[in-house]
PDB file of C-alpha atoms in Angstrom:
ATOM      1  CA  UNK A 949    -142.465 -55.203 -76.610  1.00 64.00           C
ATOM      2  CA  UNK A 950    -142.835 -55.254 -72.392  1.00 79.00           C
ATOM      3  CA  UNK A 951    -146.097 -54.929 -71.036  1.00 86.00           C
ATOM      4  CA  UNK A 952    -148.574 -55.224 -68.369  1.00 91.00           C
ATOM      5  CA  UNK A 953    -152.283 -55.639 -68.576  1.00 92.00           C
ATOM      6  CA  UNK A 954    -154.461 -56.568 -65.522  1.00 93.00           C
ATOM      7  CA  UNK A 955    -158.568 -56.308 -65.259  1.00 94.00           C
ATOM      8  CA  UNK A 956    -161.118 -57.984 -62.899  1.00 91.00           C
ATOM      9  CA  UNK A 957    -164.350 -58.174 -61.836  1.00 91.00           C
ATOM     10  CA  UNK A 958    -166.674 -58.692 -59.534  1.00 88.00           C
ATOM     11  CA  UNK A 959    -170.200 -60.570 -59.959  1.00 82.00           C
ATOM     12  CA  UNK A 960    -172.104 -62.557 -57.939  1.00 77.00           C
ATOM     13  CA  UNK A 961    -169.838 -63.533 -54.831  1.00 78.00           C
ATOM     14  CA  UNK A 962    -167.864 -64.581 -58.014  1.00 83.00           C
ATOM     15  CA  UNK A 963    -163.913 -62.775 -59.065  1.00 87.00           C
ATOM     16  CA  UNK A 964    -162.947 -62.780 -62.340  1.00 90.00           C
ATOM     17  CA  UNK A 965    -158.769 -61.883 -62.522  1.00 93.00           C
ATOM     18  CA  UNK A 966    -156.985 -61.363 -65.907  1.00 93.00           C
ATOM     19  CA  UNK A 967    -153.413 -60.501 -65.778  1.00 94.00           C
ATOM     20  CA  UNK A 968    -150.889 -60.445 -68.843  1.00 93.00           C
ATOM     21  CA  UNK A 969    -147.587 -59.518 -68.688  1.00 92.00           C
ATOM     22  CA  UNK A 970    -145.022 -59.624 -71.357  1.00 89.00           C
ATOM     23  CA  UNK A 971    -140.871 -59.564 -71.907  1.00 85.00           C
ATOM     24  CA  UNK A 972    -138.789 -59.215 -74.625  1.00 79.00           C
ATOM     25  CA  UNK A 973    -138.909 -62.144 -77.425  1.00 77.00           C
ATOM     26  CA  UNK A 974    -138.324 -62.360 -81.542  1.00 76.00           C
ATOM     27  CA  UNK A 975    -141.680 -64.542 -81.809  1.00 81.00           C
ATOM     28  CA  UNK A 976    -144.921 -64.619 -79.825  1.00 85.00           C
ATOM     29  CA  UNK A 977    -144.385 -67.392 -77.218  1.00 88.00           C
ATOM     30  CA  UNK A 978    -147.653 -67.000 -74.816  1.00 90.00           C
ATOM     31  CA  UNK A 979    -147.959 -69.265 -71.916  1.00 90.00           C
ATOM     32  CA  UNK A 980    -151.340 -69.192 -71.015  1.00 91.00           C
ATOM     33  CA  UNK A 981    -153.349 -70.212 -67.343  1.00 90.00           C
ATOM     34  CA  UNK A 982    -156.438 -70.949 -66.990  1.00 87.00           C
ATOM     35  CA  UNK A 983    -159.626 -72.876 -64.644  1.00 84.00           C
ATOM     36  CA  UNK A 984    -159.930 -76.253 -65.674  1.00 81.00           C
ATOM     37  CA  UNK A 985    -163.614 -75.447 -66.637  1.00 81.00           C
ATOM     38  CA  UNK A 986    -162.850 -73.027 -69.430  1.00 85.00           C
ATOM     39  CA  UNK A 987    -160.791 -74.944 -71.082  1.00 87.00           C
ATOM     40  CA  UNK A 988    -162.531 -75.645 -73.916  1.00 88.00           C
ATOM     41  CA  UNK A 989    -161.858 -71.528 -74.174  1.00 89.00           C
ATOM     42  CA  UNK A 990    -158.042 -71.590 -74.886  1.00 90.00           C
ATOM     43  CA  UNK A 991    -157.810 -72.000 -78.193  1.00 92.00           C
ATOM     44  CA  UNK A 992    -159.832 -69.000 -78.631  1.00 92.00           C
ATOM     45  CA  UNK A 993    -158.494 -66.730 -76.096  1.00 91.00           C
ATOM     46  CA  UNK A 994    -154.786 -67.335 -78.238  1.00 91.00           C
ATOM     47  CA  UNK A 995    -156.292 -66.240 -81.226  1.00 91.00           C
ATOM     48  CA  UNK A 996    -157.152 -63.563 -79.406  1.00 89.00           C
ATOM     49  CA  UNK A 997    -154.013 -62.316 -77.986  1.00 89.00           C
ATOM     50  CA  UNK A 998    -151.890 -63.481 -81.279  1.00 87.00           C
ATOM     51  CA  UNK A 999    -154.154 -61.265 -82.820  1.00 86.00           C
ATOM     52  CA  UNK A1000    -153.081 -58.201 -80.609  1.00 83.00           C
ATOM     53  CA  UNK A1001    -149.926 -59.171 -79.632  1.00 84.00           C
ATOM     54  CA  UNK A1002    -147.457 -59.900 -82.340  1.00 78.00           C
ATOM     55  CA  UNK A1003    -144.359 -60.725 -80.806  1.00 79.00           C
ATOM     56  CA  UNK A1004    -142.856 -61.084 -76.643  1.00 83.00           C
ATOM     57  CA  UNK A1005    -142.904 -63.733 -74.024  1.00 88.00           C
ATOM     58  CA  UNK A1006    -146.567 -63.248 -72.911  1.00 91.00           C
ATOM     59  CA  UNK A1007    -147.953 -64.794 -69.886  1.00 92.00           C
ATOM     60  CA  UNK A1008    -151.629 -64.287 -69.767  1.00 93.00           C
ATOM     61  CA  UNK A1009    -153.233 -65.814 -65.986  1.00 93.00           C
ATOM     62  CA  UNK A1010    -156.819 -66.567 -65.783  1.00 91.00           C
ATOM     63  CA  UNK A1011    -158.444 -66.945 -62.095  1.00 89.00           C
ATOM     64  CA  UNK A1012    -161.674 -66.756 -60.625  1.00 85.00           C
ATOM     65  CA  UNK A1013    -162.483 -66.959 -57.607  1.00 81.00           C
ATOM     66  CA  UNK A1014    -165.980 -68.101 -55.875  1.00 71.00           C
ATOM     67  CA  UNK A1015    -166.902 -67.974 -52.217  1.00 64.00           C
ATOM     68  CA  UNK A1016    -166.679 -71.395 -49.621  1.00 53.00           C
ATOM     69  CA  UNK A1017    -170.513 -72.004 -50.108  1.00 49.00           C
ATOM     70  CA  UNK A1018    -169.661 -72.523 -54.199  1.00 49.00           C
ATOM     71  CA  UNK A1019    -166.879 -74.594 -53.807  1.00 49.00           C
ATOM     72  CA  UNK A1020    -166.491 -78.208 -54.212  1.00 54.00           C
ATOM     73  CA  UNK A1021    -164.565 -80.074 -51.441  1.00 55.00           C
ATOM     74  CA  UNK A1022    -162.056 -82.246 -52.026  1.00 60.00           C
ATOM     75  CA  UNK A1023    -162.440 -85.888 -52.794  1.00 75.00           C
ATOM     76  CA  UNK A1024    -159.719 -88.690 -51.437  1.00 81.00           C
ATOM     77  CA  UNK A1025    -159.167 -91.260 -53.132  1.00 83.00           C
ATOM     78  CA  UNK A1026    -159.431 -93.810 -50.583  1.00 86.00           C
ATOM     79  CA  UNK A1027    -158.146 -97.396 -52.124  1.00 87.00           C
ATOM     80  CA  UNK A1028    -155.587 -95.659 -54.274  1.00 86.00           C
ATOM     81  CA  UNK A1029    -154.215 -94.242 -50.609  1.00 86.00           C
ATOM     82  CA  UNK A1030    -154.292 -97.359 -48.571  1.00 89.00           C
ATOM     83  CA  UNK A1031    -152.524 -99.031 -51.844  1.00 88.00           C
ATOM     84  CA  UNK A1032    -150.610 -95.977 -51.505  1.00 86.00           C
ATOM     85  CA  UNK A1033    -149.679 -96.327 -48.219  1.00 85.00           C
ATOM     86  CA  UNK A1034    -149.107-100.343 -47.883  1.00 87.00           C
ATOM     87  CA  UNK A1035    -146.101 -99.700 -50.651  1.00 87.00           C
ATOM     88  CA  UNK A1036    -144.975 -97.226 -48.922  1.00 85.00           C
ATOM     89  CA  UNK A1037    -144.801 -99.339 -45.446  1.00 85.00           C
ATOM     90  CA  UNK A1038    -143.694-102.289 -47.199  1.00 85.00           C
ATOM     91  CA  UNK A1039    -140.430-100.227 -48.920  1.00 85.00           C
ATOM     92  CA  UNK A1040    -140.243 -98.491 -45.265  1.00 82.00           C
ATOM     93  CA  UNK A1041    -139.597-102.147 -43.470  1.00 80.00           C
ATOM     94  CA  UNK A1042    -137.014-103.688 -46.103  1.00 82.00           C
ATOM     95  CA  UNK A1043    -134.799-100.610 -45.859  1.00 79.00           C
ATOM     96  CA  UNK A1044    -135.294 -99.885 -42.300  1.00 74.00           C
ATOM     97  CA  UNK A1045    -136.201 -96.089 -42.531  1.00 73.00           C
ATOM     98  CA  UNK A1046    -138.186 -94.101 -40.711  1.00 70.00           C
ATOM     99  CA  UNK A1047    -141.809 -94.872 -40.905  1.00 67.00           C
ATOM    100  CA  UNK A1048    -143.391 -91.491 -39.281  1.00 72.00           C
ATOM    101  CA  UNK A1049    -144.621 -89.433 -42.310  1.00 79.00           C
ATOM    102  CA  UNK A1050    -145.778 -92.271 -44.728  1.00 81.00           C
ATOM    103  CA  UNK A1051    -149.105 -90.709 -44.374  1.00 82.00           C
ATOM    104  CA  UNK A1052    -147.912 -87.301 -45.330  1.00 82.00           C
ATOM    105  CA  UNK A1053    -145.953 -88.853 -48.192  1.00 83.00           C
ATOM    106  CA  UNK A1054    -148.888 -91.394 -49.521  1.00 83.00           C
ATOM    107  CA  UNK A1055    -151.145 -88.145 -49.605  1.00 81.00           C
ATOM    108  CA  UNK A1056    -148.807 -86.267 -51.374  1.00 81.00           C
ATOM    109  CA  UNK A1057    -148.621 -88.956 -54.149  1.00 84.00           C
ATOM    110  CA  UNK A1058    -150.302 -88.234 -57.846  1.00 79.00           C
ATOM    111  CA  UNK A1059    -154.436 -88.241 -57.857  1.00 76.00           C
ATOM    112  CA  UNK A1060    -154.930 -88.798 -54.526  1.00 78.00           C
ATOM    113  CA  UNK A1061    -156.682 -86.067 -53.825  1.00 72.00           C
ATOM    114  CA  UNK A1062    -158.663 -84.681 -56.713  1.00 65.00           C
ATOM    115  CA  UNK A1063    -160.607 -81.624 -56.355  1.00 54.00           C
ATOM    116  CA  UNK A1064    -163.556 -80.720 -58.528  1.00 54.00           C
ATOM    117  CA  UNK A1065    -164.856 -77.648 -59.984  1.00 53.00           C
ATOM    118  CA  UNK A1066    -168.065 -76.630 -60.568  1.00 52.00           C
ATOM    119  CA  UNK A1067    -168.209 -76.053 -64.997  1.00 52.00           C
ATOM    120  CA  UNK A1068    -168.178 -72.677 -66.511  1.00 54.00           C
ATOM    121  CA  UNK A1069    -171.878 -71.366 -67.045  1.00 67.00           C
ATOM    122  CA  UNK A1070    -172.053 -69.188 -70.492  1.00 71.00           C
ATOM    123  CA  UNK A1071    -172.863 -66.177 -68.302  1.00 75.00           C
ATOM    124  CA  UNK A1072    -169.919 -66.639 -66.166  1.00 83.00           C
ATOM    125  CA  UNK A1073    -168.049 -67.020 -69.581  1.00 87.00           C
ATOM    126  CA  UNK A1074    -169.700 -63.667 -70.921  1.00 88.00           C
ATOM    127  CA  UNK A1075    -168.065 -61.664 -67.845  1.00 90.00           C
ATOM    128  CA  UNK A1076    -164.473 -63.412 -67.715  1.00 91.00           C
ATOM    129  CA  UNK A1077    -164.285 -62.641 -71.531  1.00 91.00           C
ATOM    130  CA  UNK A1078    -165.303 -58.970 -71.245  1.00 93.00           C
ATOM    131  CA  UNK A1079    -162.742 -58.919 -68.698  1.00 94.00           C
ATOM    132  CA  UNK A1080    -160.502 -60.576 -70.452  1.00 93.00           C
ATOM    133  CA  UNK A1081    -161.075 -57.859 -73.521  1.00 93.00           C
ATOM    134  CA  UNK A1082    -160.320 -55.280 -70.626  1.00 94.00           C
ATOM    135  CA  UNK A1083    -157.016 -56.840 -69.509  1.00 94.00           C
ATOM    136  CA  UNK A1084    -156.148 -57.086 -73.090  1.00 93.00           C
ATOM    137  CA  UNK A1085    -156.748 -53.759 -74.090  1.00 92.00           C
ATOM    138  CA  UNK A1086    -155.184 -52.087 -70.519  1.00 93.00           C
ATOM    139  CA  UNK A1087    -152.296 -54.628 -72.171  1.00 92.00           C
ATOM    140  CA  UNK A1088    -151.937 -52.296 -74.968  1.00 89.00           C
ATOM    141  CA  UNK A1089    -152.332 -48.699 -73.587  1.00 90.00           C
ATOM    142  CA  UNK A1090    -149.498 -49.694 -71.710  1.00 91.00           C
ATOM    143  CA  UNK A1091    -147.430 -51.275 -74.561  1.00 86.00           C
ATOM    144  CA  UNK A1092    -148.389 -48.409 -76.334  1.00 86.00           C
ATOM    145  CA  UNK A1093    -147.038 -45.689 -73.759  1.00 89.00           C
ATOM    146  CA  UNK A1094    -143.910 -47.664 -73.647  1.00 85.00           C
ATOM    147  CA  UNK A1095    -143.769 -47.366 -77.405  1.00 84.00           C
ATOM    148  CA  UNK A1096    -144.205 -43.074 -77.243  1.00 87.00           C
ATOM    149  CA  UNK A1097    -141.225 -43.457 -74.760  1.00 89.00           C
ATOM    150  CA  UNK A1098    -138.839 -45.086 -77.520  1.00 88.00           C
ATOM    151  CA  UNK A1099    -140.090 -43.377 -80.457  1.00 89.00           C
ATOM    152  CA  UNK A1100    -138.670 -39.943 -78.648  1.00 92.00           C
ATOM    153  CA  UNK A1101    -135.894 -41.910 -77.607  1.00 92.00           C
ATOM    154  CA  UNK A1102    -135.185 -43.128 -81.304  1.00 92.00           C
ATOM    155  CA  UNK A1103    -135.638 -39.782 -82.540  1.00 93.00           C
ATOM    156  CA  UNK A1104    -133.010 -38.754 -79.870  1.00 94.00           C
ATOM    157  CA  UNK A1105    -130.301 -41.232 -81.339  1.00 94.00           C
ATOM    158  CA  UNK A1106    -131.152 -40.454 -84.672  1.00 94.00           C
ATOM    159  CA  UNK A1107    -131.069 -36.411 -83.926  1.00 94.00           C
ATOM    160  CA  UNK A1108    -126.959 -37.033 -82.275  1.00 94.00           C
ATOM    161  CA  UNK A1109    -125.960 -39.021 -85.167  1.00 94.00           C
ATOM    162  CA  UNK A1110    -127.099 -36.062 -87.721  1.00 92.00           C
ATOM    163  CA  UNK A1111    -125.638 -33.785 -85.333  1.00 92.00           C
ATOM    164  CA  UNK A1112    -121.812 -35.654 -85.710  1.00 92.00           C
ATOM    165  CA  UNK A1113    -122.877 -35.607 -89.945  1.00 89.00           C
ATOM    166  CA  UNK A1114    -123.329 -31.793 -89.931  1.00 89.00           C
ATOM    167  CA  UNK A1115    -119.292 -31.963 -88.387  1.00 90.00           C
ATOM    168  CA  UNK A1116    -118.334 -34.299 -90.682  1.00 87.00           C
ATOM    169  CA  UNK A1117    -119.723 -32.185 -93.473  1.00 85.00           C
ATOM    170  CA  UNK A1118    -118.158 -29.274 -92.122  1.00 85.00           C
ATOM    171  CA  UNK A1119    -114.404 -31.287 -92.197  1.00 84.00           C
ATOM    172  CA  UNK A1120    -114.837 -33.130 -95.222  1.00 77.00           C
ATOM    173  CA  UNK A1121    -113.577 -30.793 -98.026  1.00 77.00           C
ATOM    174  CA  UNK A1122    -110.928 -29.584 -96.034  1.00 78.00           C
ATOM    175  CA  UNK A1123    -109.645 -33.194 -96.396  1.00 72.00           C
ATOM    176  CA  UNK A1124    -108.301 -33.620 -99.834  1.00 69.00           C
ATOM    177  CA  UNK A1125    -106.322 -30.271 -99.956  1.00 73.00           C
ATOM    178  CA  UNK A1126    -104.796 -31.055 -96.798  1.00 71.00           C
ATOM    179  CA  UNK A1127    -104.024 -34.745 -98.564  1.00 69.00           C
ATOM    180  CA  UNK A1128    -102.263 -32.816-101.331  1.00 69.00           C
ATOM    181  CA  UNK A1129    -100.174 -30.904 -99.188  1.00 71.00           C
ATOM    182  CA  UNK A1130     -98.917 -33.719 -97.172  1.00 70.00           C
ATOM    183  CA  UNK A1131     -98.050 -35.382-100.083  1.00 69.00           C
ATOM    184  CA  UNK A1132     -95.988 -33.035-101.806  1.00 68.00           C
ATOM    185  CA  UNK A1133     -94.183 -32.214 -98.378  1.00 69.00           C
ATOM    186  CA  UNK A1134     -93.159 -35.259 -98.302  1.00 66.00           C
ATOM    187  CA  UNK A1135     -91.923 -35.828-101.743  1.00 64.00           C
ATOM    188  CA  UNK A1136     -90.115 -32.474-101.104  1.00 67.00           C
ATOM    189  CA  UNK A1137     -88.834 -33.546 -98.242  1.00 65.00           C
ATOM    190  CA  UNK A1138     -87.099 -36.988 -99.385  1.00 63.00           C
ATOM    191  CA  UNK A1139     -85.589 -35.053-102.486  1.00 57.00           C
ATOM    192  CA  UNK A1140     -86.925 -37.499-104.759  1.00 55.00           C
ATOM    193  CA  UNK A1141     -89.502 -35.514-106.822  1.00 52.00           C
ATOM    194  CA  UNK A1142     -87.283 -34.468-109.377  1.00 56.00           C
ATOM    195  CA  UNK A1143     -87.520 -38.577-110.741  1.00 60.00           C
ATOM    196  CA  UNK A1144     -90.953 -38.598-110.593  1.00 63.00           C
ATOM    197  CA  UNK A1145     -92.763 -39.014-113.404  1.00 62.00           C
ATOM    198  CA  UNK A1146     -95.381 -35.655-112.959  1.00 63.00           C
ATOM    199  CA  UNK A1147     -98.066 -37.579-115.452  1.00 67.00           C
ATOM    200  CA  UNK A1148     -98.312 -40.704-113.582  1.00 65.00           C
ATOM    201  CA  UNK A1149     -97.816 -38.608-109.853  1.00 61.00           C
ATOM    202  CA  UNK A1150    -101.293 -37.036-110.811  1.00 64.00           C
ATOM    203  CA  UNK A1151    -102.521 -39.839-111.652  1.00 65.00           C
ATOM    204  CA  UNK A1152    -101.730 -41.962-108.616  1.00 62.00           C
ATOM    205  CA  UNK A1153    -103.106 -38.965-106.651  1.00 63.00           C
ATOM    206  CA  UNK A1154    -106.538 -38.654-108.566  1.00 62.00           C
ATOM    207  CA  UNK A1155    -106.558 -42.375-107.949  1.00 59.00           C
ATOM    208  CA  UNK A1156    -105.770 -42.364-103.665  1.00 61.00           C
ATOM    209  CA  UNK A1157    -107.845 -39.473-103.641  1.00 62.00           C
ATOM    210  CA  UNK A1158    -110.750 -41.026-104.927  1.00 59.00           C
ATOM    211  CA  UNK A1159    -110.413 -43.726-102.611  1.00 65.00           C
ATOM    212  CA  UNK A1160    -110.972 -41.171 -99.346  1.00 69.00           C
ATOM    213  CA  UNK A1161    -113.294 -39.559-101.258  1.00 74.00           C
ATOM    214  CA  UNK A1162    -116.856 -40.346 -98.438  1.00 78.00           C
ATOM    215  CA  UNK A1163    -118.998 -37.922-100.242  1.00 80.00           C
ATOM    216  CA  UNK A1164    -121.536 -41.611-101.172  1.00 84.00           C
ATOM    217  CA  UNK A1165    -121.054 -42.149 -97.812  1.00 85.00           C
ATOM    218  CA  UNK A1166    -122.586 -39.299 -96.608  1.00 86.00           C
ATOM    219  CA  UNK A1167    -124.925 -39.005 -98.826  1.00 89.00           C
ATOM    220  CA  UNK A1168    -126.693 -42.513 -98.517  1.00 91.00           C
ATOM    221  CA  UNK A1169    -126.271 -41.982 -94.557  1.00 91.00           C
ATOM    222  CA  UNK A1170    -128.462 -38.936 -94.282  1.00 91.00           C
ATOM    223  CA  UNK A1171    -130.868 -40.817 -96.465  1.00 93.00           C
ATOM    224  CA  UNK A1172    -130.816 -43.751 -94.653  1.00 93.00           C
ATOM    225  CA  UNK A1173    -131.391 -41.786 -91.283  1.00 93.00           C
ATOM    226  CA  UNK A1174    -134.423 -39.097 -93.212  1.00 92.00           C
ATOM    227  CA  UNK A1175    -136.006 -42.780 -93.857  1.00 92.00           C
ATOM    228  CA  UNK A1176    -135.595 -43.719 -90.344  1.00 92.00           C
ATOM    229  CA  UNK A1177    -137.085 -40.980 -89.029  1.00 92.00           C
ATOM    230  CA  UNK A1178    -139.979 -41.082 -91.476  1.00 90.00           C
ATOM    231  CA  UNK A1179    -140.863 -44.811 -91.025  1.00 89.00           C
ATOM    232  CA  UNK A1180    -140.741 -44.183 -87.035  1.00 87.00           C
ATOM    233  CA  UNK A1181    -143.482 -41.821 -87.299  1.00 86.00           C
ATOM    234  CA  UNK A1182    -145.363 -45.111 -89.793  1.00 81.00           C
ATOM    235  CA  UNK A1183    -148.933 -46.715 -88.254  1.00 72.00           C
ATOM    236  CA  UNK A1184    -147.310 -49.795 -89.191  1.00 72.00           C
ATOM    237  CA  UNK A1185    -145.190 -52.252 -87.077  1.00 66.00           C
ATOM    238  CA  UNK A1186    -141.835 -51.779 -88.038  1.00 77.00           C
ATOM    239  CA  UNK A1187    -139.423 -52.708 -84.949  1.00 79.00           C
ATOM    240  CA  UNK A1188    -138.185 -55.490 -88.421  1.00 83.00           C
ATOM    241  CA  UNK A1189    -137.676 -52.937 -91.106  1.00 88.00           C
ATOM    242  CA  UNK A1190    -136.322 -50.515 -88.639  1.00 90.00           C
ATOM    243  CA  UNK A1191    -133.967 -52.648 -87.266  1.00 89.00           C
ATOM    244  CA  UNK A1192    -132.831 -53.664 -91.431  1.00 93.00           C
ATOM    245  CA  UNK A1193    -132.516 -49.797 -92.102  1.00 93.00           C
ATOM    246  CA  UNK A1194    -130.076 -48.983 -88.590  1.00 93.00           C
ATOM    247  CA  UNK A1195    -127.952 -51.937 -90.447  1.00 93.00           C
ATOM    248  CA  UNK A1196    -127.615 -50.083 -93.315  1.00 93.00           C
ATOM    249  CA  UNK A1197    -126.660 -46.652 -91.036  1.00 93.00           C
ATOM    250  CA  UNK A1198    -124.336 -48.611 -89.687  1.00 93.00           C
ATOM    251  CA  UNK A1199    -122.568 -50.058 -92.808  1.00 92.00           C
ATOM    252  CA  UNK A1200    -122.134 -46.501 -93.799  1.00 92.00           C
ATOM    253  CA  UNK A1201    -121.224 -45.316 -90.925  1.00 92.00           C
ATOM    254  CA  UNK A1202    -118.115 -47.930 -90.571  1.00 90.00           C
ATOM    255  CA  UNK A1203    -117.711 -47.154 -94.314  1.00 88.00           C
ATOM    256  CA  UNK A1204    -116.543 -43.305 -94.049  1.00 86.00           C
ATOM    257  CA  UNK A1205    -114.691 -44.216 -90.918  1.00 84.00           C
ATOM    258  CA  UNK A1206    -111.952 -46.587 -92.840  1.00 82.00           C
ATOM    259  CA  UNK A1207    -112.140 -43.933 -95.391  1.00 80.00           C
ATOM    260  CA  UNK A1208    -112.102 -40.955 -93.252  1.00 77.00           C
ATOM    261  CA  UNK A1209    -107.701 -40.626 -92.628  1.00 75.00           C
ATOM    262  CA  UNK A1210    -108.747 -38.220 -90.389  1.00 79.00           C
ATOM    263  CA  UNK A1211    -108.279 -38.055 -86.669  1.00 83.00           C
ATOM    264  CA  UNK A1212    -111.681 -35.630 -86.449  1.00 87.00           C
ATOM    265  CA  UNK A1213    -113.546 -37.354 -88.835  1.00 87.00           C
ATOM    266  CA  UNK A1214    -113.008 -40.952 -87.179  1.00 87.00           C
ATOM    267  CA  UNK A1215    -113.484 -39.222 -83.613  1.00 91.00           C
ATOM    268  CA  UNK A1216    -117.303 -38.358 -85.116  1.00 92.00           C
ATOM    269  CA  UNK A1217    -117.783 -41.499 -86.487  1.00 91.00           C
ATOM    270  CA  UNK A1218    -117.158 -43.029 -82.912  1.00 93.00           C
ATOM    271  CA  UNK A1219    -120.025 -41.045 -81.548  1.00 93.00           C
ATOM    272  CA  UNK A1220    -122.116 -42.504 -84.506  1.00 94.00           C
ATOM    273  CA  UNK A1221    -121.399 -46.011 -84.001  1.00 94.00           C
ATOM    274  CA  UNK A1222    -122.033 -45.288 -79.679  1.00 94.00           C
ATOM    275  CA  UNK A1223    -125.648 -43.714 -80.635  1.00 94.00           C
ATOM    276  CA  UNK A1224    -126.233 -46.235 -83.053  1.00 94.00           C
ATOM    277  CA  UNK A1225    -125.461 -49.341 -80.732  1.00 93.00           C
ATOM    278  CA  UNK A1226    -127.705 -47.387 -78.324  1.00 92.00           C
ATOM    279  CA  UNK A1227    -130.554 -47.555 -81.324  1.00 92.00           C
ATOM    280  CA  UNK A1228    -130.198 -51.435 -81.499  1.00 90.00           C
ATOM    281  CA  UNK A1229    -130.182 -52.321 -78.292  1.00 86.00           C
ATOM    282  CA  UNK A1230    -133.982 -50.233 -77.589  1.00 87.00           C
ATOM    283  CA  UNK A1231    -135.385 -51.447 -81.428  1.00 85.00           C
ATOM    284  CA  UNK A1232    -135.464 -54.955 -79.550  1.00 79.00           C
ATOM    285  CA  UNK A1233    -138.518 -53.194 -77.367  1.00 76.00           C
ATOM    286  CA  UNK A1234    -139.677 -52.427 -81.361  1.00 78.00           C
ATOM    287  CA  UNK A1235    -143.065 -54.819 -82.228  1.00 70.00           C
TER     288      UNK A1235
END
């Protein structure tokens, strides 16, 4: 959701410039700064932004620079300035404070100096509107380029998870025979095998091995990763949807690690988790 767009137009000694910047945010937070002459256009410009910019902390700055001949001078409210000055002088006399900068202090008070600004001409608004659309197009192009970089990175992370997954697929069939062998070895070494009901032992073994089975988790994990790539390649804005899929991927990885009972598989699970955390960080930048 980070982005930047800038456009400017020079027309009859007037320079129109529009700058749009955005940072990550779950919602659209739009800050719009424009000349007073175009205040009535604020709602229109906000609607334009909300249609093209779905999320992000967005700052839009619109500036109109005119030549000195076109500018109207600053106006000083003499009556208000005199009133402020007399009040400050009285306070200074009461407090015995330094009165050297009273005039400067009075000039800085609210509404003493006002700047009249030329009303926005319709022809100027047309140019400003076109400039705004150019900046918005540049902004969206920037975000498109950022999106392509993010897409490549997300695809790489999913491929890395699937690479770890392939190694899990190789190790998974070896787990059950190893578990059975370890249990039989333990019973033989503990010399209690002759006192055990063999039928009950087989039932317990089946129950225990079933608890260690990760077949369903492997199937679902592969399915979620494929769905993630499919959604990533879709034409819609799917940032939230990708976030939900990544949660499902994490759930299967965590369950697989808890049930693995195998040091090598658990190491692969740690690798998957690292890649998934990087995916979640990047998804904060996806619409």
